[in-house]
Amino acid sequence: MSRKVLVLGEVRDQQLRNVSFEAIAAGKTISEGGEVVAVLVGENVASLTSELFHYGADRVVTVENEKLLTYTPDGYSQALISVIEEEKPEGIVFGHTSLGKDLSPKIAAKLNSGLISDATAIEIAGGNIVFTRPIYSGKAFEKKIVTDGLIFATIRPNNINPLKKDETKTGETSSLSVEIKDLRTIVKEVVRKASEGVDLSEAKVVIAGGRGVKSEEGFEPLKELANVLGGAVGASRGACDADYCDYSLQIGQTGKVVTPDLYIACGISGAIQHLAGMSNAKVIVAINKDPEANIFKVADYGIVGDLFEVVPLLTEEFRKL
Ligand code: FAD
């Protein structure tokens, strides 16, 4: 059975986030040969539509309004509900990002729909669309199907591969004019913590430091390695609590969940709360002085040694590649 699926294109700093393309791929699976309609909400977003087509969107709908320049739950939900009422999709996919996590339950509640959140895989099996999602902080996975009504899901970034980019693909774009009213929140200014380089939650390579890094300066060799590998720097809560880095870098149960291709844990013991945020990384490398450290139990490669010796050696070797 083919269906129409609506996918949210997420924009940050006038650029589409990668998870938008992953959501299109998810939408394609759910649509079973139907139509994938990408939605862009914001101000001056129309210039971004072509990339959505390149990654497989069949059609794009934009909602532009100066009140949508920055995200507010009220503004975005009004815009999206209007598109949903107009398009009447049978499926909806958002990224499981800060925005998606905030917005999707609000919209699902308004539509009186269920929501499958944080899906890491979607497949067709036995005539059903089967969603896989982690439970118990990533220690187990459950499979879910929607038996009735709208198929509404959020997908975890970096888990579902985008379709192959086809720069010749184009499609029809339409704009919907929505009157945004009664905003209970007005964003006056966005002050972002200076996060250098790659976005941690979408990074393909993460170099994370723990209390073993010992100081703010101790993060410098990690930043260098991240630079060479085109990755992002993350941290354990131990390092954040010790004030070696900002909490925006924290990975784990009460921090960010990351699924990079490569995770290098430096001076991190591997507490269960930290593992909750990174144990699904594709390849885990642990560097720790203590051969008994728990992190080695989840690591694919372990290096017992002083991170201040090992990390610069790795940087030097990777620089040669
Ligand atoms: P430590 O446990 O102190 O480990 C430091 C490691 O560095 C040690 O293994 C040591 O051998 C090694 N080391 C020291 N020097 C060197 C060196 N020179 N070279 C190599 N290795 C070295 N933690 C998180 O990370 N994320 C969370 O989201 C999170 N949420 C939590 C929620 C709750 C409710 C609670 C109770 C705790 C949470 N924690 C979280 C904290 C967690 O339990 C641990 O305390 C924390 O992860 C420890 O951080 P760490 O591994 O950096 O420090």
CSV table of C-alpha atoms and ligand atoms in Angstrom, one decimal:
chain,number,residue,atom,x,y,z
A,1,MET,CA,0.0,0.0,0.0
A,2,SER,CA,1.6,3.3,-1.0
A,3,ARG,CA,1.2,6.4,1.1
A,4,LYS,CA,2.0,10.1,1.3
A,5,VAL,CA,4.6,10.9,3.9
A,6,LEU,CA,5.5,14.3,5.2
A,7,VAL,CA,9.1,14.9,6.2
A,8,LEU,CA,10.4,17.9,8.1
A,9,GLY,CA,13.5,19.6,6.6
A,10,GLU,CA,15.4,21.0,9.5
A,11,VAL,CA,17.2,24.2,8.9
A,12,ARG,CA,20.0,25.7,11.1
A,13,ASP,CA,22.0,28.8,10.1
A,14,GLN,CA,20.4,28.8,6.7
A,15,GLN,CA,21.6,25.2,6.0
A,16,LEU,CA,19.7,22.0,6.0
A,17,ARG,CA,20.8,19.6,8.7
A,18,ASN,CA,21.8,16.1,7.5
A,19,VAL,CA,19.0,14.5,9.4
A,20,SER,CA,16.6,16.0,6.9
A,21,PHE,CA,18.0,13.8,4.2
A,22,GLU,CA,17.9,10.8,6.5
A,23,ALA,CA,14.3,11.6,7.2
A,24,ILE,CA,13.6,11.6,3.4
A,25,ALA,CA,15.1,8.1,3.2
A,26,ALA,CA,12.9,7.0,6.1
A,27,GLY,CA,9.9,8.6,4.5
A,28,LYS,CA,10.6,6.7,1.3
A,29,THR,CA,10.5,3.4,3.2
A,30,ILE,CA,7.3,4.3,5.0
A,31,SER,CA,5.7,5.6,1.7
A,32,GLU,CA,6.2,2.1,0.1
A,33,GLY,CA,6.4,3.8,-3.4
A,34,GLY,CA,4.1,6.7,-2.5
A,35,GLU,CA,5.0,10.4,-2.3
A,36,VAL,CA,7.5,12.0,0.0
A,37,VAL,CA,6.7,15.6,0.6
A,38,ALA,CA,9.4,17.7,2.4
A,39,VAL,CA,8.3,20.7,4.5
A,40,LEU,CA,10.5,23.7,5.1
A,41,VAL,CA,9.5,26.2,7.8
A,42,GLY,CA,11.2,29.5,8.4
A,43,GLU,CA,12.0,32.7,6.7
A,44,ASN,CA,13.8,32.8,3.3
A,45,VAL,CA,14.0,29.0,3.2
A,46,ALA,CA,12.9,28.6,-0.4
A,47,SER,CA,16.5,28.6,-1.7
A,48,LEU,CA,17.1,25.3,0.1
A,49,THR,CA,14.5,23.2,-1.7
A,50,SER,CA,16.8,21.9,-4.5
A,51,GLU,CA,18.9,19.9,-2.0
A,52,LEU,CA,15.8,18.2,-0.7
A,53,PHE,CA,15.0,17.0,-4.3
A,54,HIS,CA,18.6,15.8,-4.7
A,55,TYR,CA,18.1,13.5,-1.7
A,56,GLY,CA,14.8,12.1,-2.9
A,57,ALA,CA,12.0,14.4,-2.0
A,58,ASP,CA,9.2,14.2,-4.6
A,59,ARG,CA,7.6,17.6,-3.7
A,60,VAL,CA,8.5,20.4,-1.3
A,61,VAL,CA,6.1,22.7,0.6
A,62,THR,CA,7.5,25.8,2.2
A,63,VAL,CA,5.9,27.9,5.0
A,64,GLU,CA,7.7,31.3,5.2
A,65,ASN,CA,6.8,33.9,7.8
A,66,GLU,CA,9.0,36.4,9.7
A,67,LYS,CA,7.5,34.9,13.0
A,68,LEU,CA,9.1,31.6,12.0
A,69,LEU,CA,12.7,32.9,11.7
A,70,THR,CA,13.6,31.1,15.0
A,71,TYR,CA,12.0,28.0,16.3
A,72,THR,CA,9.2,28.3,18.7
A,73,PRO,CA,6.9,25.3,19.6
A,74,ASP,CA,3.8,27.4,19.0
A,75,GLY,CA,4.9,28.9,15.7
A,76,TYR,CA,6.2,25.7,14.2
A,77,SER,CA,3.3,23.6,15.3
A,78,GLN,CA,0.8,26.1,13.8
A,79,ALA,CA,2.8,26.0,10.5
A,80,LEU,CA,3.0,22.2,10.4
A,81,ILE,CA,-0.5,21.6,11.5
A,82,SER,CA,-1.6,23.8,8.6
A,83,VAL,CA,0.5,21.8,6.2
A,84,ILE,CA,-0.8,18.5,7.6
A,85,GLU,CA,-4.4,19.7,7.3
A,86,GLU,CA,-3.7,20.7,3.7
A,87,GLU,CA,-1.7,17.6,2.6
A,88,LYS,CA,-3.5,14.9,4.7
A,89,PRO,CA,-0.4,12.6,4.9
A,90,GLU,CA,-0.6,9.1,6.1
A,91,GLY,CA,3.0,9.3,7.6
A,92,ILE,CA,5.1,12.0,9.2
A,93,VAL,CA,8.9,11.8,9.9
A,94,PHE,CA,11.0,14.3,12.0
A,95,GLY,CA,14.6,14.0,13.1
A,96,HIS,CA,15.0,13.1,16.8
A,97,THR,CA,16.8,16.3,17.4
A,98,SER,CA,16.2,18.9,20.1
A,99,LEU,CA,13.7,20.5,17.8
A,100,GLY,CA,12.0,17.2,16.7
A,101,LYS,CA,11.9,16.0,20.3
A,102,ASP,CA,10.1,19.2,21.4
A,103,LEU,CA,7.8,19.5,18.5
A,104,SER,CA,6.7,16.0,17.6
A,105,PRO,CA,4.8,15.2,20.8
A,106,LYS,CA,3.0,18.5,20.6
A,107,ILE,CA,1.8,17.9,17.1
A,108,ALA,CA,1.0,14.2,17.8
A,109,ALA,CA,-1.2,15.3,20.7
A,110,LYS,CA,-3.0,17.9,18.6
A,111,LEU,CA,-3.6,15.3,15.9
A,112,ASN,CA,-4.7,12.7,18.5
A,113,SER,CA,-2.0,10.4,17.0
A,114,GLY,CA,0.5,8.1,18.5
A,115,LEU,CA,4.3,8.7,18.0
A,116,ILE,CA,7.2,6.3,17.7
A,117,SER,CA,10.2,8.3,18.9
A,118,ASP,CA,13.9,7.8,18.4
A,119,ALA,CA,13.7,5.1,15.7
A,120,THR,CA,17.1,3.8,14.6
A,121,ALA,CA,15.9,1.6,11.8
A,122,ILE,CA,12.8,1.2,9.7
A,123,GLU,CA,12.0,-1.9,7.5
A,124,ILE,CA,9.1,-3.6,5.8
A,125,ALA,CA,8.6,-7.0,7.3
A,126,GLY,CA,5.6,-9.3,7.1
A,127,GLY,CA,3.5,-6.6,5.5
A,128,ASN,CA,4.2,-4.2,8.3
A,129,ILE,CA,6.4,-1.1,8.7
A,130,VAL,CA,8.6,-2.1,11.6
A,131,PHE,CA,10.4,0.5,13.6
A,132,THR,CA,13.4,-0.4,15.8
A,133,ARG,CA,14.1,1.8,18.8
A,134,PRO,CA,16.5,1.6,21.7
A,135,ILE,CA,15.1,1.1,25.3
A,136,TYR,CA,16.6,0.9,28.8
A,137,SER,CA,19.3,3.5,27.8
A,138,GLY,CA,20.4,1.6,24.7
A,139,LYS,CA,20.8,-1.8,26.5
A,140,ALA,CA,18.0,-3.4,24.4
A,141,PHE,CA,16.0,-2.7,21.3
A,142,GLU,CA,12.3,-3.0,20.7
A,143,LYS,CA,10.4,-3.4,17.5
A,144,LYS,CA,7.2,-1.4,17.0
A,145,ILE,CA,4.4,-1.3,14.4
A,146,VAL,CA,1.6,1.2,14.0
A,147,THR,CA,-1.7,-0.8,13.8
A,148,ASP,CA,-4.1,2.1,13.2
A,149,GLY,CA,-4.0,5.8,12.1
A,150,LEU,CA,-1.2,8.1,11.3
A,151,ILE,CA,2.4,6.7,11.1
A,152,PHE,CA,4.3,9.4,13.0
A,153,ALA,CA,8.0,8.8,13.9
A,154,THR,CA,11.1,10.6,14.8
A,155,ILE,CA,14.5,9.1,13.7
A,156,ARG,CA,17.8,9.2,15.5
A,157,PRO,CA,20.4,11.2,13.6
A,158,ASN,CA,23.2,9.1,11.9
A,159,ASN,CA,21.3,5.8,11.8
A,160,ILE,CA,19.3,5.8,8.6
A,161,ASN,CA,21.4,6.3,5.5
A,162,PRO,CA,20.3,9.1,3.2
A,163,LEU,CA,19.6,8.1,-0.4
A,164,LYS,CA,22.3,8.6,-2.9
A,165,LYS,CA,22.5,12.3,-4.0
A,166,ASP,CA,21.2,12.9,-7.5
A,167,GLU,CA,21.8,16.5,-8.5
A,168,THR,CA,19.7,16.1,-11.6
A,169,LYS,CA,16.5,15.4,-9.6
A,170,THR,CA,14.0,18.3,-9.3
A,171,GLY,CA,10.4,18.6,-8.4
A,172,GLU,CA,7.5,20.8,-7.7
A,173,THR,CA,7.6,23.4,-4.9
A,174,SER,CA,4.6,25.2,-3.4
A,175,SER,CA,4.3,27.6,-0.6
A,176,LEU,CA,1.6,27.7,2.0
A,177,SER,CA,0.7,31.0,3.6
A,178,VAL,CA,-0.1,30.5,7.3
A,179,GLU,CA,-1.1,33.2,9.7
A,180,ILE,CA,0.9,32.7,12.9
A,181,LYS,CA,-1.0,34.0,15.9
A,182,ASP,CA,-1.0,34.1,19.7
A,183,LEU,CA,2.7,33.1,20.1
A,184,ARG,CA,3.3,32.5,23.8
A,185,THR,CA,7.0,32.6,23.3
A,186,ILE,CA,9.0,35.2,21.4
A,187,VAL,CA,12.7,34.5,20.8
A,188,LYS,CA,14.5,37.8,21.1
A,189,GLU,CA,18.1,36.5,20.7
A,190,VAL,CA,19.8,33.2,20.3
A,191,VAL,CA,23.2,33.0,22.0
A,192,ARG,CA,24.9,29.8,21.0
A,193,LYS,CA,27.7,28.3,23.0
A,194,ALA,CA,30.8,28.6,20.8
A,195,SER,CA,30.8,25.0,19.5
A,196,GLU,CA,33.7,24.8,17.1
A,197,GLY,CA,33.4,22.9,13.9
A,198,VAL,CA,31.2,19.9,13.4
A,199,ASP,CA,27.8,19.5,15.2
A,200,LEU,CA,28.3,16.8,17.9
A,201,SER,CA,25.0,15.0,17.4
A,202,GLU,CA,25.5,14.6,13.7
A,203,ALA,CA,29.3,14.0,13.7
A,204,LYS,CA,30.7,10.9,12.0
A,205,VAL,CA,33.7,11.0,14.3
A,206,VAL,CA,33.6,11.9,18.0
A,207,ILE,CA,36.6,12.3,20.2
A,208,ALA,CA,35.4,12.4,23.8
A,209,GLY,CA,37.3,13.3,26.9
A,210,GLY,CA,36.7,12.4,30.5
A,211,ARG,CA,38.0,13.3,33.9
A,212,GLY,CA,41.3,11.7,32.8
A,213,VAL,CA,41.8,14.8,30.6
A,214,LYS,CA,42.5,16.6,33.8
A,215,SER,CA,42.0,20.2,32.8
A,216,GLU,CA,40.5,22.5,30.2
A,217,GLU,CA,43.9,22.6,28.4
A,218,GLY,CA,43.9,18.8,28.5
A,219,PHE,CA,41.2,18.9,25.8
A,220,GLU,CA,43.6,20.6,23.3
A,221,PRO,CA,45.2,17.3,22.0
A,222,LEU,CA,41.6,15.9,21.6
A,223,LYS,CA,40.6,19.0,19.6
A,224,GLU,CA,43.6,18.6,17.3
A,225,LEU,CA,42.7,14.9,16.7
A,226,ALA,CA,39.1,15.9,16.0
A,227,ASN,CA,40.3,18.5,13.5
A,228,VAL,CA,42.5,16.1,11.6
A,229,LEU,CA,39.6,13.5,11.4
A,230,GLY,CA,36.9,16.1,10.6
A,231,GLY,CA,35.1,15.2,13.8
A,232,ALA,CA,33.6,16.8,16.9
A,233,VAL,CA,34.8,16.9,20.5
A,234,GLY,CA,32.5,15.4,23.2
A,235,ALA,CA,32.8,14.8,26.9
A,236,SER,CA,31.7,12.7,29.9
A,237,ARG,CA,29.8,14.3,32.7
A,238,GLY,CA,32.9,13.8,34.8
A,239,ALA,CA,34.8,16.2,32.6
A,240,CYS,CA,31.8,18.7,32.5
A,241,ASP,CA,31.3,18.5,36.3
A,242,ALA,CA,35.0,19.2,36.8
A,243,ASP,CA,34.6,22.4,34.6
A,244,TYR,CA,37.1,21.2,32.0
A,245,CYS,CA,34.5,21.8,29.2
A,246,ASP,CA,30.9,23.0,28.6
A,247,TYR,CA,27.9,20.9,29.4
A,248,SER,CA,26.8,21.2,25.8
A,249,LEU,CA,29.5,18.6,25.1
A,250,GLN,CA,28.1,16.0,27.5
A,251,ILE,CA,27.3,12.6,26.1
A,252,GLY,CA,25.2,10.1,27.9
A,253,GLN,CA,21.9,9.5,29.6
A,254,THR,CA,21.5,13.1,30.7
A,255,GLY,CA,23.5,14.5,27.8
A,256,LYS,CA,23.5,14.0,24.0
A,257,VAL,CA,23.1,10.6,22.3
A,258,VAL,CA,25.6,10.1,19.5
A,259,THR,CA,25.9,7.4,16.9
A,260,PRO,CA,29.1,8.3,15.0
A,261,ASP,CA,31.0,5.9,12.7
A,262,LEU,CA,34.0,6.3,15.1
A,263,TYR,CA,34.0,7.2,18.8
A,264,ILE,CA,37.3,7.6,20.6
A,265,ALA,CA,36.9,7.7,24.4
A,266,CYS,CA,39.9,9.3,26.1
A,267,GLY,CA,40.2,9.0,29.9
A,268,ILE,CA,36.6,7.9,30.3
A,269,SER,CA,35.9,5.1,32.8
A,270,GLY,CA,32.7,3.9,31.0
A,271,ALA,CA,30.0,4.5,33.6
A,272,ILE,CA,26.6,3.1,32.5
A,273,GLN,CA,25.2,6.6,32.2
A,274,HIS,CA,28.0,7.5,29.7
A,275,LEU,CA,27.5,4.3,27.7
A,276,ALA,CA,23.8,5.2,27.3
A,277,GLY,CA,24.9,8.0,25.0
A,278,MET,CA,27.5,6.3,22.8
A,279,SER,CA,27.4,2.5,22.9
A,280,ASN,CA,25.7,2.4,19.5
A,281,ALA,CA,28.6,4.0,17.8
A,282,LYS,CA,29.8,1.8,14.9
A,283,VAL,CA,33.4,1.6,16.1
A,284,ILE,CA,34.5,2.4,19.6
A,285,VAL,CA,38.1,3.0,20.6
A,286,ALA,CA,39.0,3.4,24.2
A,287,ILE,CA,42.2,5.0,25.6
A,288,ASN,CA,42.6,4.5,29.3
A,289,LYS,CA,45.5,4.0,31.8
A,290,ASP,CA,43.4,1.4,33.7
A,291,PRO,CA,43.2,-2.0,32.0
A,292,GLU,CA,40.2,-2.8,34.1
A,293,ALA,CA,38.2,0.3,33.1
A,294,ASN,CA,34.6,-0.6,32.1
A,295,ILE,CA,34.9,1.3,28.8
A,296,PHE,CA,37.0,-1.6,27.5
A,297,LYS,CA,34.0,-3.9,27.7
A,298,VAL,CA,32.2,-2.0,25.0
A,299,ALA,CA,35.3,-1.0,23.0
A,300,ASP,CA,36.1,-2.6,19.6
A,301,TYR,CA,39.7,-1.5,20.1
A,302,GLY,CA,41.4,-0.7,23.4
A,303,ILE,CA,44.6,1.1,24.1
A,304,VAL,CA,45.9,0.9,27.6
A,305,GLY,CA,48.1,3.9,28.1
A,306,ASP,CA,48.3,7.6,28.9
A,307,LEU,CA,46.0,9.6,26.7
A,308,PHE,CA,48.5,12.5,26.6
A,309,GLU,CA,51.0,10.2,24.8
A,310,VAL,CA,48.6,8.1,22.7
A,311,VAL,CA,46.3,10.9,21.3
A,312,PRO,CA,49.2,13.0,19.8
A,313,LEU,CA,50.6,9.8,18.3
A,314,LEU,CA,47.3,9.1,16.7
A,315,THR,CA,47.0,12.7,15.4
A,316,GLU,CA,50.5,12.4,13.9
A,317,GLU,CA,49.6,9.2,12.1
A,318,PHE,CA,46.2,10.3,10.8
A,319,ARG,CA,47.8,13.5,9.5
A,320,LYS,CA,50.0,11.4,7.2
A,321,LEU,CA,46.9,9.8,5.6
B,1,FAD,P1,36.0,8.8,35.9
B,1,FAD,O1,35.0,7.8,36.2
B,1,FAD,O2,36.7,9.5,37.0
B,1,FAD,O3,37.0,8.1,34.9
B,1,FAD,C1,38.2,8.8,34.5
B,1,FAD,C2,39.0,7.7,33.8
B,1,FAD,O4,40.2,8.3,33.2
B,1,FAD,C3,39.5,6.6,34.6
B,1,FAD,O5,39.0,5.3,34.1
B,1,FAD,C4,41.0,6.7,34.6
B,1,FAD,O6,41.6,5.4,34.6
B,1,FAD,C5,41.2,7.4,33.3
B,1,FAD,N1,42.5,8.2,33.2
B,1,FAD,C6,43.0,9.1,34.1
B,1,FAD,N2,44.1,9.6,33.7
B,1,FAD,C7,44.3,9.1,32.4
B,1,FAD,C8,45.3,9.3,31.5
B,1,FAD,N3,46.3,10.2,31.6
B,1,FAD,N4,45.2,8.6,30.3
B,1,FAD,C9,44.2,7.7,30.1
B,1,FAD,N5,43.3,7.5,31.0
B,1,FAD,C10,43.3,8.2,32.2
B,1,FAD,N6,28.0,10.5,33.0
B,1,FAD,C11,28.2,10.8,31.6
B,1,FAD,O7,29.3,10.7,31.1
B,1,FAD,N7,27.1,11.2,30.9
B,1,FAD,C12,25.8,11.3,31.4
B,1,FAD,O8,24.9,11.7,30.7
B,1,FAD,C13,25.7,11.0,32.8
B,1,FAD,N8,24.5,11.1,33.4
B,1,FAD,C14,24.3,10.7,34.7
B,1,FAD,C15,23.0,10.7,35.3
B,1,FAD,C16,22.9,10.3,36.6
B,1,FAD,C17,21.5,10.3,37.2
B,1,FAD,C18,24.0,10.0,37.4
B,1,FAD,C19,23.9,9.5,38.8
B,1,FAD,C20,25.3,10.0,36.8
B,1,FAD,C21,25.5,10.4,35.5
B,1,FAD,N9,26.7,10.4,34.9
B,1,FAD,C22,26.8,10.7,33.6
B,1,FAD,C23,28.0,10.3,35.7
B,1,FAD,C24,28.6,8.9,35.6
B,1,FAD,O9,28.0,8.0,36.6
B,1,FAD,C25,30.1,9.0,35.9
B,1,FAD,O10,30.3,9.6,37.1
B,1,FAD,C26,30.9,9.8,34.8
B,1,FAD,O11,30.5,9.3,33.5
B,1,FAD,C27,32.4,9.6,35.0
B,1,FAD,O12,33.1,10.4,34.1
B,1,FAD,P2,34.5,9.9,33.7
B,1,FAD,O13,34.5,8.6,33.1
B,1,FAD,O14,35.1,11.0,32.9
B,1,FAD,O15,35.3,10.0,35.1
